[in-house]
Amino acid sequence: MATSSQPVRVRFAPSPTGHLHLGGARTALYDYLLARQTGGQFILRIEDSDRRRFVPGAEEEIYASLRWLGIDWDEGPDVGGDYGPYRQSERKEIYQQYADQLIESGHAFTCFCTPERLDLVRSEQQRRKEPPHYDGTCRNLSADEVKPRVAAGERHVIRFKMPQEGTTTVTDLLRGEITVENRTLDDYILVRSDGLALYHLAAAVDDHLMKITHVIRGSEWLPSLPLHSLIHRTFGWQEPVWVHLSVFLKPSGKGKMSKRESAELIQDGHSIFVKDLEKLGYLPEAVVNWTALMGWSYDDHTEVFTLPDLVEKFSLEKLNPSPAAINFTKLDHFNGLHIRALPLDELVQRMKPFFIEKGYQPDDATLAKIAPIVQERLQGMDDAPELAGFFFKPDVQPDAAELVIKDLTSAESAELAKKILAILESLPDLKPETAEPPMRELVEQSGLKAGQVFGLMRIAITAQRVSPPLFESMEIIGKDKVLARMRRAVGLLEAM
Ligand code: GLU
């Protein structure tokens, strides 16, 4: 069995039919890791042969999502390469040539059966409780019978002539040998009536011509593996190493996630789509770390990995074929860890779009001051505006009722606010080391709890119950604004 020490050529072959989801992202990630680790090539191939399912913009979104994750590729529709074109819709003639070869060698046949007849066959099979399969009507038409009908423009498809006896044994790197009875396999369609090669033929031809050494993909493709292997063998090509990754299950672990369930996740701040995860405040570093561990582990305790770590440590041998439940709690955990690990200037740049998105106009200088005091407190990047948006507001509007401190009347709260104001006014500046000690003294003298005094200040100055550390925040806001806000708080309390 080939292992990953030789330079590999691997491909990620998405169909541009929607958003890049976790399954695709994981495949692309493993491809990328293996290519970078072995000094091989990672190829991006767009499998758009079925134009009916084509979604405009999907290809561009796949590129953007991969790049956001930090994954780049060596060959692909947008970057070129020696084995192009890399879009299947541009390789139609190539597939036709190979389909013709299969017909000539007797491994494929032209089939003129109409959809109506095939429907009848299928209903009949259903009635007999047989699995649906092609009934072989056109399998043995001679070339002399076929040629004039094709020439006359009769509608036809090309089917693979599946051996009717014997067995086919294929090997998956994670699952070992898999043997199927050939009679359970169908005469699959290779080329549709509109002349377009179907995925099975196109993928096999491309994997061969693009010199792919390892096919890594989701295990939903396992049922097609015997056919894919047989196509390679029929042409006498060396098969790639087949690696079918584990299936993702719902967070509950019970079954696969439906389309509707996937769409609904967003209500809880989660998603299986990479594009959404970015908007929801996840760092690409966290998504990469999390995804890498959904089906692979390094050992039984290391869990934090950066992309360069993964390039070094990833190995096919440690892939786990068992289904894995999607665990968003883990993603949140990784997000926190990776946010804490960001250099501050990087955190500034990553936070910025989240403030802008909420209508703030953040400047780098203020962001740089905020970054160290929020870094420990962010669970997601989307928390940043909620926690620290007030820094970019010219003013805040606390609710008078909220200024009334727990266990105090409004008059007592007003008294307290006045004392706070007087102390702050008397200070030369509002550096934490200047402002905190007298406030602590006030707590002592008044016999109140720190939470009561600081709570009032926090509401008055930030209009939030939760904020970054108060004294650091006051310094950033500036003395004039802080005093103005305290004065207003006094006024609001007195007017109650
Ligand atoms: N186009 C297929 C998909 O969308 C690729 C499967 C494969 O990697 O062979 O999943």
Coordinates of C-alpha atoms and ligand atoms in Angstrom, one line a residue:
M1 CA 0.0 0.0 0.0
A2 CA 1.3 3.4 -0.9
T3 CA 1.9 5.7 2.0
S4 CA 2.2 9.4 2.4
S5 CA 6.0 9.6 2.3
Q6 CA 6.3 10.0 -1.5
P7 CA 5.1 13.3 -3.0
V8 CA 1.4 12.9 -3.6
R9 CA -0.9 14.4 -6.2
V10 CA -4.3 14.8 -4.6
R11 CA -7.4 16.6 -5.7
F12 CA -10.4 18.2 -4.2
A13 CA -13.2 17.9 -6.7
P14 CA -16.3 19.8 -5.6
S15 CA -19.4 20.3 -7.7
P16 CA -20.3 23.9 -7.8
T17 CA -23.8 23.3 -6.5
G18 CA -23.8 25.2 -3.2
H19 CA -21.8 26.4 -0.3
L20 CA -18.6 24.7 0.8
H21 CA -19.6 22.6 3.9
L22 CA -17.6 20.9 6.6
G23 CA -17.3 17.7 4.7
G24 CA -15.8 19.4 1.7
A25 CA -13.6 21.6 3.9
R26 CA -12.2 18.5 5.7
T27 CA -11.5 16.7 2.4
A28 CA -9.7 19.8 1.0
L29 CA -7.8 20.2 4.3
Y30 CA -6.5 16.7 4.3
D31 CA -5.6 16.9 0.7
Y32 CA -3.7 20.1 1.3
L33 CA -1.9 18.8 4.4
L34 CA -0.8 15.7 2.6
A35 CA 0.4 17.6 -0.4
R36 CA 2.3 20.2 1.7
Q37 CA 3.8 17.5 3.9
T38 CA 5.1 15.4 1.1
G39 CA 6.1 18.2 -1.2
G40 CA 3.4 17.1 -3.7
Q41 CA 0.6 18.9 -5.4
F42 CA -2.9 19.8 -4.4
I43 CA -5.3 20.1 -7.3
L44 CA -8.6 21.8 -7.3
R45 CA -10.9 20.4 -10.0
I46 CA -14.4 21.7 -10.5
E47 CA -16.9 18.9 -11.3
D48 CA -19.5 21.0 -13.1
S49 CA -20.4 18.5 -15.8
D50 CA -24.0 18.4 -14.6
R51 CA -25.0 21.9 -15.7
R52 CA -28.6 21.4 -14.4
R53 CA -27.3 21.5 -10.8
F54 CA -24.9 24.4 -11.4
V55 CA -25.3 27.3 -9.0
P56 CA -23.9 30.7 -10.2
G57 CA -21.3 32.0 -7.9
A58 CA -20.7 28.7 -6.1
E59 CA -17.3 28.1 -7.7
E60 CA -16.1 31.5 -6.5
E61 CA -17.5 30.9 -3.1
I62 CA -15.6 27.6 -2.8
Y63 CA -12.3 29.4 -3.7
A64 CA -13.1 32.2 -1.1
S65 CA -14.0 29.7 1.6
L66 CA -10.8 27.6 1.0
R67 CA -8.6 30.7 1.0
W68 CA -10.3 31.9 4.2
L69 CA -9.3 28.6 5.8
G70 CA -5.7 29.2 4.7
I71 CA -5.8 26.4 2.1
D72 CA -4.2 27.1 -1.3
W73 CA -3.8 24.9 -4.3
D74 CA -1.1 24.3 -6.9
E75 CA -3.3 23.6 -9.9
G76 CA -6.9 24.6 -10.6
P77 CA -9.2 26.6 -12.9
D78 CA -8.1 29.9 -11.5
V79 CA -4.4 29.2 -11.2
G80 CA -3.8 26.9 -14.2
G81 CA -1.4 24.0 -14.3
D82 CA 0.0 21.4 -16.7
Y83 CA -3.0 19.0 -16.6
G84 CA -5.8 21.4 -17.3
P85 CA -8.4 22.4 -18.1
Y86 CA -9.6 21.9 -14.5
R87 CA -13.3 22.4 -15.1
Q88 CA -15.1 19.3 -16.3
S89 CA -17.4 21.3 -18.5
E90 CA -14.3 22.1 -20.5
R91 CA -13.1 18.5 -20.9
K92 CA -16.1 17.1 -22.8
E93 CA -14.1 15.9 -25.8
I94 CA -11.6 14.1 -23.6
Y95 CA -14.3 12.1 -22.0
Q96 CA -16.0 11.3 -25.3
Q97 CA -12.7 9.9 -26.6
Y98 CA -12.4 7.6 -23.6
A99 CA -16.0 6.5 -23.8
D100 CA -15.4 5.6 -27.5
Q101 CA -12.4 3.5 -26.4
L102 CA -14.6 1.6 -23.9
I103 CA -17.1 0.9 -26.6
E104 CA -14.5 -0.3 -29.0
S105 CA -12.9 -2.6 -26.5
G106 CA -16.4 -4.0 -25.6
H107 CA -16.5 -2.5 -22.1
A108 CA -19.3 -0.1 -22.8
F109 CA -22.3 -0.1 -25.0
T110 CA -24.6 2.3 -26.7
C111 CA -28.1 2.2 -25.2
F112 CA -31.2 3.4 -27.1
C113 CA -33.7 2.6 -24.4
T114 CA -36.2 5.4 -23.9
P115 CA -36.9 6.9 -20.5
E116 CA -40.5 5.6 -20.8
R117 CA -39.3 2.1 -21.4
L118 CA -36.9 2.3 -18.5
D119 CA -39.6 3.5 -16.3
L120 CA -41.7 0.5 -17.1
V121 CA -38.7 -1.8 -16.5
R122 CA -38.2 -0.1 -13.1
S123 CA -41.9 -0.5 -12.0
E124 CA -41.8 -4.1 -13.0
Q125 CA -38.6 -4.6 -10.9
Q126 CA -40.2 -2.9 -8.0
R127 CA -43.2 -5.1 -8.3
R128 CA -40.9 -8.1 -8.2
K129 CA -39.1 -6.5 -5.2
E130 CA -35.9 -6.5 -7.2
P131 CA -33.4 -3.6 -6.8
P132 CA -33.7 -1.3 -9.8
H133 CA -31.2 -2.0 -12.5
Y134 CA -30.8 -1.8 -16.2
D135 CA -32.3 -4.9 -17.8
G136 CA -29.6 -5.4 -20.5
T137 CA -31.7 -4.8 -23.6
C138 CA -29.0 -3.0 -25.6
R139 CA -26.0 -4.8 -24.1
N140 CA -25.4 -6.9 -27.1
L141 CA -26.3 -4.8 -30.1
S142 CA -23.7 -5.2 -32.8
A143 CA -21.7 -2.3 -34.1
D144 CA -23.6 -2.6 -37.4
E145 CA -26.9 -2.2 -35.6
V146 CA -25.7 0.7 -33.5
K147 CA -23.9 2.9 -36.1
P148 CA -26.8 3.8 -38.4
R149 CA -29.1 4.5 -35.5
V150 CA -26.5 6.9 -34.0
A151 CA -25.9 8.4 -37.4
A152 CA -29.6 9.0 -37.8
G153 CA -29.5 11.0 -34.6
E154 CA -31.4 8.5 -32.4
R155 CA -31.3 9.5 -28.7
H156 CA -28.9 7.3 -26.8
V157 CA -26.6 7.0 -23.7
I158 CA -23.4 5.1 -23.2
R159 CA -23.4 2.5 -20.4
F160 CA -20.6 0.6 -18.7
K161 CA -20.8 -3.1 -19.5
M162 CA -20.7 -4.4 -16.0
P163 CA -19.3 -7.9 -15.7
Q164 CA -22.3 -10.1 -14.9
E165 CA -20.4 -12.8 -13.0
G166 CA -17.7 -12.9 -10.4
T167 CA -16.8 -10.4 -7.8
T168 CA -14.9 -7.2 -7.7
T169 CA -12.6 -6.5 -4.8
V170 CA -11.5 -2.9 -4.1
T171 CA -9.3 -1.6 -1.3
D172 CA -10.0 1.4 0.8
L173 CA -7.1 2.6 2.9
L174 CA -9.2 2.9 6.0
R175 CA -11.5 0.0 5.5
G176 CA -9.4 -2.6 3.8
E177 CA -10.7 -4.9 1.1
I178 CA -14.3 -4.6 0.1
T179 CA -15.7 -7.3 -2.2
V180 CA -19.0 -7.0 -4.1
E181 CA -20.8 -9.4 -6.4
N182 CA -20.7 -8.0 -9.9
R183 CA -24.4 -9.0 -10.5
T184 CA -25.4 -6.5 -7.8
L185 CA -23.7 -3.7 -9.8
D186 CA -25.6 -1.9 -12.6
D187 CA -24.7 -1.0 -16.2
Y188 CA -24.1 2.5 -15.1
I189 CA -24.6 5.4 -17.5
L190 CA -21.2 6.9 -18.4
V191 CA -22.4 9.5 -21.0
R192 CA -25.8 11.0 -21.0
S193 CA -28.0 11.5 -24.0
D194 CA -26.9 15.2 -24.3
G195 CA -23.3 13.9 -24.8
L196 CA -22.1 14.9 -21.4
A197 CA -20.0 12.4 -19.5
L198 CA -21.3 11.6 -16.0
Y199 CA -19.2 12.1 -12.9
H200 CA -18.1 8.4 -12.8
L201 CA -16.4 8.4 -16.1
A202 CA -15.2 12.0 -15.9
A203 CA -13.7 11.5 -12.4
A204 CA -11.9 8.3 -13.4
V205 CA -10.5 9.8 -16.6
D206 CA -9.4 13.0 -14.8
D207 CA -7.9 11.2 -11.9
H208 CA -5.8 9.2 -14.4
L209 CA -4.8 12.1 -16.7
M210 CA -4.1 14.4 -13.7
K211 CA -1.9 11.7 -12.2
I212 CA -3.8 11.6 -8.9
T213 CA -2.1 9.3 -6.5
H214 CA -4.6 9.4 -3.6
V215 CA -8.4 10.0 -3.9
I216 CA -9.6 11.3 -0.6
R217 CA -13.3 11.9 -0.4
G218 CA -16.5 11.4 1.7
S219 CA -17.7 7.9 2.3
E220 CA -20.9 8.6 0.4
W221 CA -18.8 7.7 -2.6
L222 CA -18.0 4.2 -1.3
P223 CA -20.9 2.6 -3.2
S224 CA -19.4 4.0 -6.5
L225 CA -16.0 2.7 -5.7
P226 CA -16.3 -0.7 -7.4
L227 CA -17.4 1.1 -10.6
H228 CA -14.6 3.6 -10.4
S229 CA -12.0 0.9 -9.8
L230 CA -13.4 -1.1 -12.7
I231 CA -13.1 1.9 -15.0
H232 CA -9.5 2.3 -14.1
R233 CA -8.8 -1.4 -14.4
T234 CA -10.6 -1.7 -17.7
F235 CA -8.3 1.0 -19.2
G236 CA -5.3 -0.8 -17.6
W237 CA -4.6 2.3 -15.4
Q238 CA -3.0 2.1 -12.0
E239 CA -5.7 2.9 -9.4
P240 CA -5.1 5.7 -7.0
V241 CA -5.1 4.9 -3.3
W242 CA -8.7 5.2 -2.2
V243 CA -9.5 6.9 1.1
H244 CA -13.1 7.3 2.1
L245 CA -13.4 9.5 5.1
S246 CA -15.8 9.1 8.0
V247 CA -19.4 10.3 7.9
F248 CA -20.5 13.4 9.9
L249 CA -23.5 12.8 12.2
K250 CA -25.8 15.3 13.8
P251 CA -24.6 16.8 17.1
S252 CA -26.8 14.3 18.9
G253 CA -24.9 11.5 17.2
K254 CA -28.2 10.2 15.9
G255 CA -28.1 10.0 12.1
K256 CA -27.0 12.3 9.4
M257 CA -28.0 15.9 9.3
S258 CA -30.8 16.7 6.8
K259 CA -30.8 19.8 4.6
R260 CA -33.4 21.5 6.8
E261 CA -31.5 20.7 10.0
S262 CA -28.3 22.1 8.5
A263 CA -30.2 25.3 7.6
E264 CA -31.7 25.6 11.0
L265 CA -28.4 25.4 12.9
I266 CA -27.8 29.1 12.2
Q267 CA -30.4 30.1 14.7
D268 CA -28.1 28.8 17.4
G269 CA -25.1 30.6 16.0
H270 CA -23.8 27.5 14.3
S271 CA -23.5 26.2 10.8
I272 CA -21.9 23.5 8.7
F273 CA -21.1 26.0 5.9
V274 CA -17.7 27.7 5.9
K275 CA -19.0 31.0 4.7
D276 CA -21.5 31.2 7.7
L277 CA -18.8 30.2 10.2
E278 CA -16.8 33.2 9.2
K279 CA -19.8 35.5 9.7
L280 CA -20.7 33.8 13.0
G281 CA -17.3 34.9 14.4
Y282 CA -15.2 31.8 14.1
L283 CA -11.6 32.1 13.3
P284 CA -10.3 30.1 10.4
E285 CA -7.6 28.7 12.7
A286 CA -10.4 27.3 15.0
V287 CA -12.3 25.8 12.1
V288 CA -9.2 24.2 10.7
N289 CA -8.2 22.8 14.1
W290 CA -11.7 21.5 14.7
T291 CA -12.2 20.0 11.3
A292 CA -8.9 18.3 11.3
L293 CA -9.9 16.4 14.4
M294 CA -13.2 15.2 12.9
G295 CA -11.8 11.9 11.7
W296 CA -8.2 12.2 12.5
S297 CA -6.2 12.3 15.8
Y298 CA -2.5 12.7 16.5
D299 CA -2.4 11.0 19.9
D300 CA -4.9 10.7 22.7
H301 CA -4.3 14.1 24.3
T302 CA -3.0 16.8 21.9
E303 CA -5.8 18.9 20.6
V304 CA -4.5 22.3 19.7
F305 CA -3.0 22.4 16.2
T306 CA -2.2 25.3 13.9
L307 CA -2.1 24.7 10.1
P308 CA 1.7 24.4 10.1
D309 CA 1.5 21.9 13.0
L310 CA -1.0 19.9 11.0
V311 CA 1.2 19.9 7.9
E312 CA 3.9 18.4 10.0
K313 CA 1.8 15.9 12.0
F314 CA -1.0 14.8 9.7
S315 CA -1.0 11.2 8.6
L316 CA -3.4 9.0 6.7
E317 CA -2.6 6.1 9.0
K318 CA -4.3 7.9 11.9
L319 CA -7.6 8.6 10.1
N320 CA -10.5 7.1 11.8
P321 CA -13.3 5.6 9.6
S322 CA -16.0 5.7 12.4
P323 CA -18.8 8.2 12.0
A324 CA -18.1 11.4 14.0
A325 CA -20.8 13.6 15.6
I326 CA -20.4 17.3 14.8
N327 CA -19.5 18.9 18.1
F328 CA -20.1 22.7 18.1
T329 CA -19.1 23.0 21.8
K330 CA -15.7 21.8 20.7
L331 CA -15.6 24.4 18.0
D332 CA -16.5 27.2 20.5
H333 CA -13.7 25.8 22.7
F334 CA -11.2 25.9 19.9
N335 CA -12.3 29.4 18.9
G336 CA -11.6 30.7 22.4
L337 CA -8.2 29.1 22.4
H338 CA -7.2 30.5 19.0
I339 CA -8.5 33.9 19.8
R340 CA -6.3 34.0 22.9
A341 CA -3.4 32.9 20.8
L342 CA -3.7 35.7 18.2
P343 CA -1.0 38.4 18.3
L344 CA -2.7 41.6 19.3
D345 CA -2.2 43.4 15.9
E346 CA -3.7 40.4 14.2
L347 CA -6.7 40.5 16.7
V348 CA -7.2 44.2 15.7
Q349 CA -7.5 43.3 12.0
R350 CA -9.7 40.4 12.7
M351 CA -12.1 42.3 14.9
K352 CA -12.4 45.3 12.6
P353 CA -14.9 43.9 10.1
F354 CA -17.2 42.8 13.0
F355 CA -17.4 46.4 14.3
I356 CA -18.0 47.7 10.7
E357 CA -20.7 45.2 10.1
K358 CA -22.6 46.5 13.2
G359 CA -22.3 50.1 11.9
Y360 CA -19.3 51.3 13.9
Q361 CA -16.4 53.2 12.4
P362 CA -13.5 51.6 14.3
D363 CA -10.1 53.2 14.0
D364 CA -6.9 51.2 14.4
A365 CA -5.5 53.2 17.3
T366 CA -8.6 52.6 19.5
L367 CA -8.8 49.0 18.4
A368 CA -5.2 48.5 19.4
K369 CA -6.1 49.8 22.9
I370 CA -9.2 47.6 23.1
A371 CA -7.5 44.4 21.8
P372 CA -5.6 43.5 25.0
I373 CA -8.6 44.0 27.3
V374 CA -11.1 42.0 25.2
Q375 CA -8.9 39.2 24.1
E376 CA -9.6 37.1 27.2
R377 CA -13.3 37.8 27.0
L378 CA -14.2 37.0 23.4
Q379 CA -15.8 33.7 22.7
G380 CA -16.3 34.6 19.1
M381 CA -15.2 37.5 17.0
D382 CA -18.9 38.5 16.8
D383 CA -18.8 39.2 20.5
A384 CA -16.5 42.1 19.9
P385 CA -19.0 44.8 18.9
E386 CA -21.4 43.7 21.6
L387 CA -18.7 43.9 24.3
A388 CA -16.8 46.9 23.0
G389 CA -18.9 48.7 20.6
F390 CA -19.5 51.5 23.1
F391 CA -15.9 52.6 22.6
F392 CA -16.9 53.9 19.2
K393 CA -20.1 55.6 20.3
P394 CA -19.8 59.4 20.9
D395 CA -22.2 58.8 23.8
V396 CA -24.1 56.0 25.5
Q397 CA -27.6 56.0 26.8
P398 CA -28.0 54.2 30.1
D399 CA -31.4 53.4 31.3
A400 CA -32.2 55.4 34.5
A401 CA -33.7 52.4 36.2
E402 CA -30.5 50.4 35.6
L403 CA -28.5 52.9 37.4
V404 CA -30.3 52.2 40.6
I405 CA -28.0 49.8 42.3
K406 CA -29.1 46.6 43.9
D407 CA -30.2 47.0 47.5
L408 CA -30.0 50.8 47.3
T409 CA -32.8 53.4 46.7
S410 CA -32.6 55.8 43.8
A411 CA -31.7 58.6 46.2
E412 CA -28.9 56.4 47.7
S413 CA -27.7 55.5 44.2
A414 CA -27.7 59.3 43.3
E415 CA -25.6 60.0 46.4
L416 CA -23.1 57.3 45.5
A417 CA -22.9 58.5 41.9
K418 CA -22.1 62.0 43.1
K419 CA -19.3 60.7 45.3
I420 CA -17.9 58.7 42.4
L421 CA -18.1 61.8 40.2
A422 CA -16.4 64.0 42.8
I423 CA -13.5 61.6 43.1
L424 CA -13.1 61.2 39.4
E425 CA -13.1 64.9 38.9
S426 CA -10.4 65.3 41.5
L427 CA -8.0 62.9 39.7
P428 CA -5.2 64.2 37.4
D429 CA -5.9 61.4 34.9
L430 CA -7.9 58.2 34.6
K431 CA -5.1 55.7 34.3
P432 CA -6.1 52.5 36.1
E433 CA -3.4 53.0 38.7
T434 CA -4.7 56.5 39.4
A435 CA -8.4 55.8 39.4
E436 CA -8.7 52.4 41.0
P437 CA -7.2 53.0 44.4
P438 CA -9.5 55.9 45.4
M439 CA -12.5 53.9 44.1
R440 CA -11.5 50.9 46.3
E441 CA -11.2 53.4 49.2
L442 CA -14.7 54.6 48.5
V443 CA -15.9 51.0 48.6
E444 CA -14.2 50.6 52.0
Q445 CA -15.6 53.8 53.4
S446 CA -19.1 53.4 52.2
G447 CA -19.5 49.8 53.4
L448 CA -20.9 48.9 50.0
K449 CA -19.7 46.0 47.9
A450 CA -17.2 46.6 45.1
G451 CA -19.8 45.1 42.7
Q452 CA -22.3 47.9 43.7
V453 CA -19.9 50.8 43.2
F454 CA -18.3 49.5 40.1
G455 CA -21.7 48.3 38.8
L456 CA -23.1 51.8 38.9
M457 CA -20.0 53.2 37.2
R458 CA -20.1 50.5 34.5
I459 CA -23.7 51.3 33.6
A460 CA -23.1 55.0 33.7
I461 CA -20.0 54.9 31.5
T462 CA -20.7 52.0 29.2
A463 CA -24.5 51.5 29.4
Q464 CA -23.7 47.8 29.6
R465 CA -23.9 45.3 32.4
V466 CA -21.0 43.4 31.0
S467 CA -17.9 45.3 29.7
P468 CA -14.2 44.9 29.5
P469 CA -12.4 45.8 32.7
L470 CA -13.8 49.1 34.0
F471 CA -10.7 51.1 34.7
E472 CA -8.9 50.1 31.5
S473 CA -12.0 51.0 29.6
M474 CA -12.3 54.4 31.4
E475 CA -8.8 55.3 30.3
I476 CA -9.5 54.5 26.7
I477 CA -12.8 56.4 26.7
G478 CA -11.0 59.5 28.2
K479 CA -11.6 61.6 31.2
D480 CA -13.8 64.2 29.6
K481 CA -16.3 61.7 28.3
V482 CA -16.2 59.6 31.5
L483 CA -17.0 62.7 33.6
A484 CA -19.8 63.8 31.2
R485 CA -21.3 60.3 31.5
M486 CA -21.1 60.3 35.3
R487 CA -22.7 63.7 35.4
R488 CA -25.5 62.5 33.3
A489 CA -26.0 59.5 35.5
V490 CA -26.2 61.7 38.6
G491 CA -28.9 63.8 36.8
L492 CA -30.9 60.7 35.7
L493 CA -30.8 59.4 39.2
E494 CA -31.8 62.7 40.8
A495 CA -34.7 63.0 38.4
M496 CA -36.2 59.7 39.5
Ligands
GLU1 N1 -17.8 16.0 -7.4 C1 -17.9 15.0 -6.3 C2 -18.5 15.7 -5.1 O1 -19.1 16.7 -5.2 C3 -16.5 14.5 -6.0 C4 -16.4 13.2 -5.4 C5 -14.9 12.7 -5.5 O2 -14.1 13.3 -4.8 O3 -14.6 11.8 -6.3 O4 -18.4 15.3 -4.0

